[in-house]
mmCIF file of C-alpha atoms in Angstrom:
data_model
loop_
_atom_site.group_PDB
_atom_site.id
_atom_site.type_symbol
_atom_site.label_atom_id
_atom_site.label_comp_id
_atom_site.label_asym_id
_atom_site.label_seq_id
_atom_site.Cartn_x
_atom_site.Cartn_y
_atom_site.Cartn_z
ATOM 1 C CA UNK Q 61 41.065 -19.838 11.071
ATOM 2 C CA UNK Q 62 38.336 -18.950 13.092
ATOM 3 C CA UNK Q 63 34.318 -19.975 12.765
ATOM 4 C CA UNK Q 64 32.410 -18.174 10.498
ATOM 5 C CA UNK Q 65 29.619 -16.539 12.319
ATOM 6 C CA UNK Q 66 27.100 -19.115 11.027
ATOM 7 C CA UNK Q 67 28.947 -21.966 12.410
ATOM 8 C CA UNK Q 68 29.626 -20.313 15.980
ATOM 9 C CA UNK Q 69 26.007 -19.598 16.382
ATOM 10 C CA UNK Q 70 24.814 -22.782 15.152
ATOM 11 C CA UNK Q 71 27.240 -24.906 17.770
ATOM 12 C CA UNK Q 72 25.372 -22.594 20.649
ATOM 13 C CA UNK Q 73 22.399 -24.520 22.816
ATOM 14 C CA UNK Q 74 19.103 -22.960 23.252
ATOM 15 C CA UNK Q 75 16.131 -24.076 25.423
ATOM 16 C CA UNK Q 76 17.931 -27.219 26.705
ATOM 17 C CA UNK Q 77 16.095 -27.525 30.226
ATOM 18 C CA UNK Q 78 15.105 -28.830 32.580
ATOM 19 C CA UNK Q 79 12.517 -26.248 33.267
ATOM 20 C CA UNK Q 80 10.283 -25.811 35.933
ATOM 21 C CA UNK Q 81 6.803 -26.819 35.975
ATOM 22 C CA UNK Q 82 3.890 -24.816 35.589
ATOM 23 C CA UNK Q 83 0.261 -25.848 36.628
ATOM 24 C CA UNK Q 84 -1.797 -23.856 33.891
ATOM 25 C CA UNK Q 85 -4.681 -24.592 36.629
ATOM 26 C CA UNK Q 86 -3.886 -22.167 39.313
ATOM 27 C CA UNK Q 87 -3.862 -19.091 36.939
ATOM 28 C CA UNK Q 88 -4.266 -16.239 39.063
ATOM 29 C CA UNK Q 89 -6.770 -13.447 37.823
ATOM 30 C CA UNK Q 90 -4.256 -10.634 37.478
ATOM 31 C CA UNK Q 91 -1.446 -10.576 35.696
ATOM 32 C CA UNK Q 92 0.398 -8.501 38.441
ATOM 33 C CA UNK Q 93 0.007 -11.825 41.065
ATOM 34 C CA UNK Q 94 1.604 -14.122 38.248
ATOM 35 C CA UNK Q 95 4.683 -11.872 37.494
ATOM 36 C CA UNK Q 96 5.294 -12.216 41.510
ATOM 37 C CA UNK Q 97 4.584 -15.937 41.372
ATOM 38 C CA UNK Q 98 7.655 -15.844 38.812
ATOM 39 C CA UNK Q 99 9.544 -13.591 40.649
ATOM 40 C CA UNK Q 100 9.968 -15.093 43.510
ATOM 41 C CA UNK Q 101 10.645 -18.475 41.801
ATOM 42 C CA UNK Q 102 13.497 -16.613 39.639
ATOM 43 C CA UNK Q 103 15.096 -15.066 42.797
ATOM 44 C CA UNK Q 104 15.156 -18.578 44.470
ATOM 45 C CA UNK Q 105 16.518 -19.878 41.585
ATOM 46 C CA UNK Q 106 19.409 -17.323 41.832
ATOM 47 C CA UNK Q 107 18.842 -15.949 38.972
ATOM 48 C CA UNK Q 108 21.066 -13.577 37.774
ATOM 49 C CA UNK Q 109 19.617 -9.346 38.249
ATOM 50 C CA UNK Q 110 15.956 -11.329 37.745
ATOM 51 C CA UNK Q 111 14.479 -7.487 37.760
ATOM 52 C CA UNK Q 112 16.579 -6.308 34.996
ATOM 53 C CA UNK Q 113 14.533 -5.874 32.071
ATOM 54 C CA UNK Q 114 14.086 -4.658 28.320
ATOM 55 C CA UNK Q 115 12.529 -1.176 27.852
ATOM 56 C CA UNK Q 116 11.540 -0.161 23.961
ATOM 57 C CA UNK Q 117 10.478 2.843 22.910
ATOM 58 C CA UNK Q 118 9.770 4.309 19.207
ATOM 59 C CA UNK Q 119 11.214 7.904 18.274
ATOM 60 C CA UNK Q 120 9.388 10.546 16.261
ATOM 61 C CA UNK Q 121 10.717 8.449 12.740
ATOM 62 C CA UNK Q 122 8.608 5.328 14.393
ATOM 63 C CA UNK Q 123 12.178 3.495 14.803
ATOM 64 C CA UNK Q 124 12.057 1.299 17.985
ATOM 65 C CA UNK Q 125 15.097 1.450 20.396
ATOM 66 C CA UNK Q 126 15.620 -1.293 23.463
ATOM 67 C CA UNK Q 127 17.519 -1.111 26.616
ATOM 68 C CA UNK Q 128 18.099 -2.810 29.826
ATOM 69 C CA UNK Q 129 16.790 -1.188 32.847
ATOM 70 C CA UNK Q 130 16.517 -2.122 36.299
ATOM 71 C CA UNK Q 131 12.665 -2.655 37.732
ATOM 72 C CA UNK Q 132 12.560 -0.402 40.747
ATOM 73 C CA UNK Q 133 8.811 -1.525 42.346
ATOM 74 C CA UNK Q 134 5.978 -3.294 40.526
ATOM 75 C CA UNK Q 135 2.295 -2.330 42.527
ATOM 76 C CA UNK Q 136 -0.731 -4.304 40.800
ATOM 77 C CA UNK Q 137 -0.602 -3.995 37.355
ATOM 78 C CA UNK Q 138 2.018 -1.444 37.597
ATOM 79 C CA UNK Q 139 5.793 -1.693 37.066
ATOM 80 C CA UNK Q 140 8.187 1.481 37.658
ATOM 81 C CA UNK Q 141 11.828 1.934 36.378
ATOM 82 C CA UNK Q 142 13.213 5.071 36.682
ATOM 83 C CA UNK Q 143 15.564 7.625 33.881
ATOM 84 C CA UNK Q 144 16.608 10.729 33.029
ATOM 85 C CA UNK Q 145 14.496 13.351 31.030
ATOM 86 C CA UNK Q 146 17.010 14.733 28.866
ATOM 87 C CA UNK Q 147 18.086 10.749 28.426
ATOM 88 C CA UNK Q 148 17.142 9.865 24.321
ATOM 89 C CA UNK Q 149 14.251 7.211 26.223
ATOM 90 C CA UNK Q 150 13.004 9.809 28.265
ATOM 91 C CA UNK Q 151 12.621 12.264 24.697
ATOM 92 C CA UNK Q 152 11.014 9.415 23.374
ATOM 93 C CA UNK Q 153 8.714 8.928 26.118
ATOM 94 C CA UNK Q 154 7.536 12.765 26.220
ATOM 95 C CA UNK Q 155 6.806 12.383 22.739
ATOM 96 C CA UNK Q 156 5.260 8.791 22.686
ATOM 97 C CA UNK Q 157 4.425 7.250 26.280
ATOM 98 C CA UNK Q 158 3.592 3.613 25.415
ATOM 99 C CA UNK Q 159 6.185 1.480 25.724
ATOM 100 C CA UNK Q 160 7.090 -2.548 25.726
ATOM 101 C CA UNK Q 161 8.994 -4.133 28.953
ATOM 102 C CA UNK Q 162 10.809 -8.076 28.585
ATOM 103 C CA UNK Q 163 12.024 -9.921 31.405
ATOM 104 C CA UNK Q 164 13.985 -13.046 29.869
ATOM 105 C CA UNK Q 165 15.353 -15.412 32.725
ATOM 106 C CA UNK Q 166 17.010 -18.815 30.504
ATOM 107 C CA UNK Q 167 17.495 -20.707 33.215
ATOM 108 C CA UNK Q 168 14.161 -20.894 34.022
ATOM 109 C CA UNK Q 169 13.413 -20.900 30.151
ATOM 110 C CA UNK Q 170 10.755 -17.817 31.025
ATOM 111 C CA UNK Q 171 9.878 -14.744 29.327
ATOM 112 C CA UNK Q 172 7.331 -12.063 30.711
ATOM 113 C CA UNK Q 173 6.098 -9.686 27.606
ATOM 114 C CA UNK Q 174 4.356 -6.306 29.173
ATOM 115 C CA UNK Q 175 2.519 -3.445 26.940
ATOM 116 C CA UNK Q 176 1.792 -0.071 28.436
ATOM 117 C CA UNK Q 177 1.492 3.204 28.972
ATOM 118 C CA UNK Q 178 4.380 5.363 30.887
ATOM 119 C CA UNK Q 179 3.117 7.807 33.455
ATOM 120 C CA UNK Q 180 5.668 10.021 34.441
ATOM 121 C CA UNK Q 181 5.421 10.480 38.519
ATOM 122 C CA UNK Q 182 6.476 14.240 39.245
ATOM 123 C CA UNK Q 183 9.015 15.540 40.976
ATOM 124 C CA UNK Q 184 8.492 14.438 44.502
ATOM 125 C CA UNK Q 185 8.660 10.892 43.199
ATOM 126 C CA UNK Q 186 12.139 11.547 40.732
ATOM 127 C CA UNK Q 187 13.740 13.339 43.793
ATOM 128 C CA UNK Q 188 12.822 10.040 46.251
ATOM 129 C CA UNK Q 189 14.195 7.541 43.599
ATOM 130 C CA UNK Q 190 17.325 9.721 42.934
ATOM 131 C CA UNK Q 191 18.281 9.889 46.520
ATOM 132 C CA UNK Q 192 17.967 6.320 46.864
ATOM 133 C CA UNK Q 193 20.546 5.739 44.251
ATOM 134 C CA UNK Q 194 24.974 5.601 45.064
ATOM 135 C CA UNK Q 195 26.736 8.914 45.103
ATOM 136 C CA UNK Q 196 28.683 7.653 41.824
ATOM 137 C CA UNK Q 197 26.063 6.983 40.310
ATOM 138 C CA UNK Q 198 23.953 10.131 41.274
ATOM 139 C CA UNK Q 199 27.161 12.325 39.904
ATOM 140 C CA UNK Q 200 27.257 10.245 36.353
ATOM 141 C CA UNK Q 201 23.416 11.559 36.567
ATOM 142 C CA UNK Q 202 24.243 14.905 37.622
ATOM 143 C CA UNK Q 203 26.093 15.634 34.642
ATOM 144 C CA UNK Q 204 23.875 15.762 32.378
ATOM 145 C CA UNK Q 205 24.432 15.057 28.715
ATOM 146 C CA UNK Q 206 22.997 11.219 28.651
ATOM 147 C CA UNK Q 207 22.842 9.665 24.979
ATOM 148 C CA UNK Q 208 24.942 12.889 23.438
ATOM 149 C CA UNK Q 209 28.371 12.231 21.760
ATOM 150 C CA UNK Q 210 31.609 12.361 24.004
ATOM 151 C CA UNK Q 211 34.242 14.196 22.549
ATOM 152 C CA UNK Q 212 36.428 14.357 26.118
ATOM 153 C CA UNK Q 213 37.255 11.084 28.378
ATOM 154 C CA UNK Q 214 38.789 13.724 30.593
ATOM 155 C CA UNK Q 215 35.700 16.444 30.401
ATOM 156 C CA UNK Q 216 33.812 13.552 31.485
ATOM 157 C CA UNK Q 217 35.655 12.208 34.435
ATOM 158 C CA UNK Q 218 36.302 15.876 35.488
ATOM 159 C CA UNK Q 219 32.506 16.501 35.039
ATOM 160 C CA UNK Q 220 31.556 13.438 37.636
ATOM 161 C CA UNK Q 221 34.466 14.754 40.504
ATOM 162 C CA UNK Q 222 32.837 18.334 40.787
ATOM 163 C CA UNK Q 223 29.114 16.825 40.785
ATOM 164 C CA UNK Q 224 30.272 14.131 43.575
ATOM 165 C CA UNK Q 225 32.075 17.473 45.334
ATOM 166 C CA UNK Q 226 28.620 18.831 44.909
ATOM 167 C CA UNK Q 227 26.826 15.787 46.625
ATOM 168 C CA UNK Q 228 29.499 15.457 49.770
ATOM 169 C CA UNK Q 229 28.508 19.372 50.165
ATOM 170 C CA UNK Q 230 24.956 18.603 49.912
ATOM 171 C CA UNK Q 231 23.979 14.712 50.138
ATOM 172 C CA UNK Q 232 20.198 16.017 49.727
ATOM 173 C CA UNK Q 233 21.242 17.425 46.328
ATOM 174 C CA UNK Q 234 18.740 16.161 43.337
ATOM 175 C CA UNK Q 235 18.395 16.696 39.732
ATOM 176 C CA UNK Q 236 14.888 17.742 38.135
ATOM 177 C CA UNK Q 237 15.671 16.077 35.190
ATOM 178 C CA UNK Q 238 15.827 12.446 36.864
ATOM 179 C CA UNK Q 239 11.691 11.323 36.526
ATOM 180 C CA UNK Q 240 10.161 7.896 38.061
ATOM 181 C CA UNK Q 241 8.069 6.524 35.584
ATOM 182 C CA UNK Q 242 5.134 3.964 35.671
ATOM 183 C CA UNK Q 243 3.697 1.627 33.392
ATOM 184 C CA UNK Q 244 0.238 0.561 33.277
ATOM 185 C CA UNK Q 245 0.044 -2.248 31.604
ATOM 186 C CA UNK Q 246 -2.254 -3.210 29.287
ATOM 187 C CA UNK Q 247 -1.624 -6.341 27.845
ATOM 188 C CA UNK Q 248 0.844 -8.726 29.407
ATOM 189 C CA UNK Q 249 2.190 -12.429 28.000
ATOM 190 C CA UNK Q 250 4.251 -15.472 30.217
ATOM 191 C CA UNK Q 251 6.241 -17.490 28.354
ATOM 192 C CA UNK Q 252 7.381 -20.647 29.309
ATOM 193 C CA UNK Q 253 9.770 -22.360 26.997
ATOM 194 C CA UNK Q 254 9.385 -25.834 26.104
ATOM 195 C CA UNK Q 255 13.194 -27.799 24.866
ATOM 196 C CA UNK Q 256 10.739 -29.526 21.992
ATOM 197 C CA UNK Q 257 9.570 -25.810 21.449
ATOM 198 C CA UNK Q 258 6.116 -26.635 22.409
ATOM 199 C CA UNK Q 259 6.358 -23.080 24.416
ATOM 200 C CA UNK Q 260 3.722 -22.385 27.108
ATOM 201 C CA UNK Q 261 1.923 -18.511 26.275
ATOM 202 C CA UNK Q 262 -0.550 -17.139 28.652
ATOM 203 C CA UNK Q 263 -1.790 -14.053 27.283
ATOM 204 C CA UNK Q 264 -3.560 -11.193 30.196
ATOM 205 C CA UNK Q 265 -5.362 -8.263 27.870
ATOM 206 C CA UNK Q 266 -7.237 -5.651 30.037
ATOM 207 C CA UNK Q 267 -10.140 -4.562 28.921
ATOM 208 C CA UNK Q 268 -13.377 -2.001 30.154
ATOM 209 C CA UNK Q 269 -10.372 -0.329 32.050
ATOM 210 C CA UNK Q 270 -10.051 -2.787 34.993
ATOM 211 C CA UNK Q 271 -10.810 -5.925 33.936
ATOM 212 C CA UNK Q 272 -8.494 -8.569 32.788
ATOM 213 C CA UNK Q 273 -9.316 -11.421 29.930
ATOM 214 C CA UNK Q 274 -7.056 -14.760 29.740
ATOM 215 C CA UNK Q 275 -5.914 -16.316 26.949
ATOM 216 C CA UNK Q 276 -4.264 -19.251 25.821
ATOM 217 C CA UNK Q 277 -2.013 -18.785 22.897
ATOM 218 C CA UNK Q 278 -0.452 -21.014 20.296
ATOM 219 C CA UNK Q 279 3.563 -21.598 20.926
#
């Protein structure tokens, strides 16, 4: 018989360590430094896609949705991903631009918390990101129809051969609907977890539009 759900869940570790160190008296003064700091540290760590990363919106009912995204550049305070506009996110963002980005890396027992406001960067900017990305995966783009139900396996696959017959005609080929977006942040927590739960949270909250306030928050 297999394990009821409560029992599977309850045989899984959490949080067991070890977990790097972190000297709460070098904070740097901007968040944007500190999210490198831990960047770096993940990628020497080998951690696993350390720049994939939770996006959540809200819709037009207030219902939150949360996917994983890929962070394409982070500048400052900054951090871009890029979508389409016809995607359900990208709806969501036209109607509501503030957003909520999560890195979680569990080897390192570190999570990175960002609130902000998406800025989407024109065309110039969508057309340099889209050119940058595979031929598959600029056809998948090209087609259109991201988030809508698929009634046709073979409609799709069909779809993807005469955009990718498109792109070998015309590498230079872009979609207008593919946007670059970037998020200002405005608040942004680090989260280091602790095996006895005594977490680590460094809170960064900007405030008069440039400056940044530290705080220290219970775990």
């Amino acid at each position: 018989m297999s394990d009821k759900p409560i029992e599977l869940l309850q045989r899984l570790k959490s949080l067991s360590g070890p977990f790097p160190t972190w000297d709460m008296g070098q904070l740097p003064d901007r968040p944007g430094k500190l999210f490198l700091e831990w960047l770096r540290l993940a990628v020497e760590n080998e951690v696993k896609e350390p720049h994939a990363m939770t996006i959540s919106t809200v819709d037009q009912d207030g219902y939150p949705d949360a996917r994983v995204l890929i962070l394409k550049n982070v500048i400052d305070e900054t951090f871009y991903f890029a979508s389409s506009s016809e995607s359900r996110k990208g709806q969501q963002l036209k109607e509501n631009p503030h957003v909520a980005l999560t890195f979680y890396w569990p080897s390192l027992g570190r999570q990175i918390r960002i609130r902000g406001i998406a800025e989407d960067r024109g065309d110039e900017a969508g057309a340099d990101d889209f050119r940058k990305r595979s031929a598959g995966a600029r056809a998948v783009a090209m087609t259109g129809h991201q988030s809508e139900v698929l009634d046709s396996e073979e409609l799709l696959n069909s779809s993807i051969k005469a955009q990718k017959e498109k792109i070998r005609r015309d590498p230079s080929v872009v979609t207008p609907h593919w946007r670059l977006y970037a998020v200002n942040a405005q608040e942004v927590e680090f989260w280091q977890g602790d095996s006895e739960r005594k977490h680590v949270r460094v809170q960064y909250v900007k405030q008069d539009g440039q400056q940044w306030k530290t705080l220290k928050l219970w775990p």
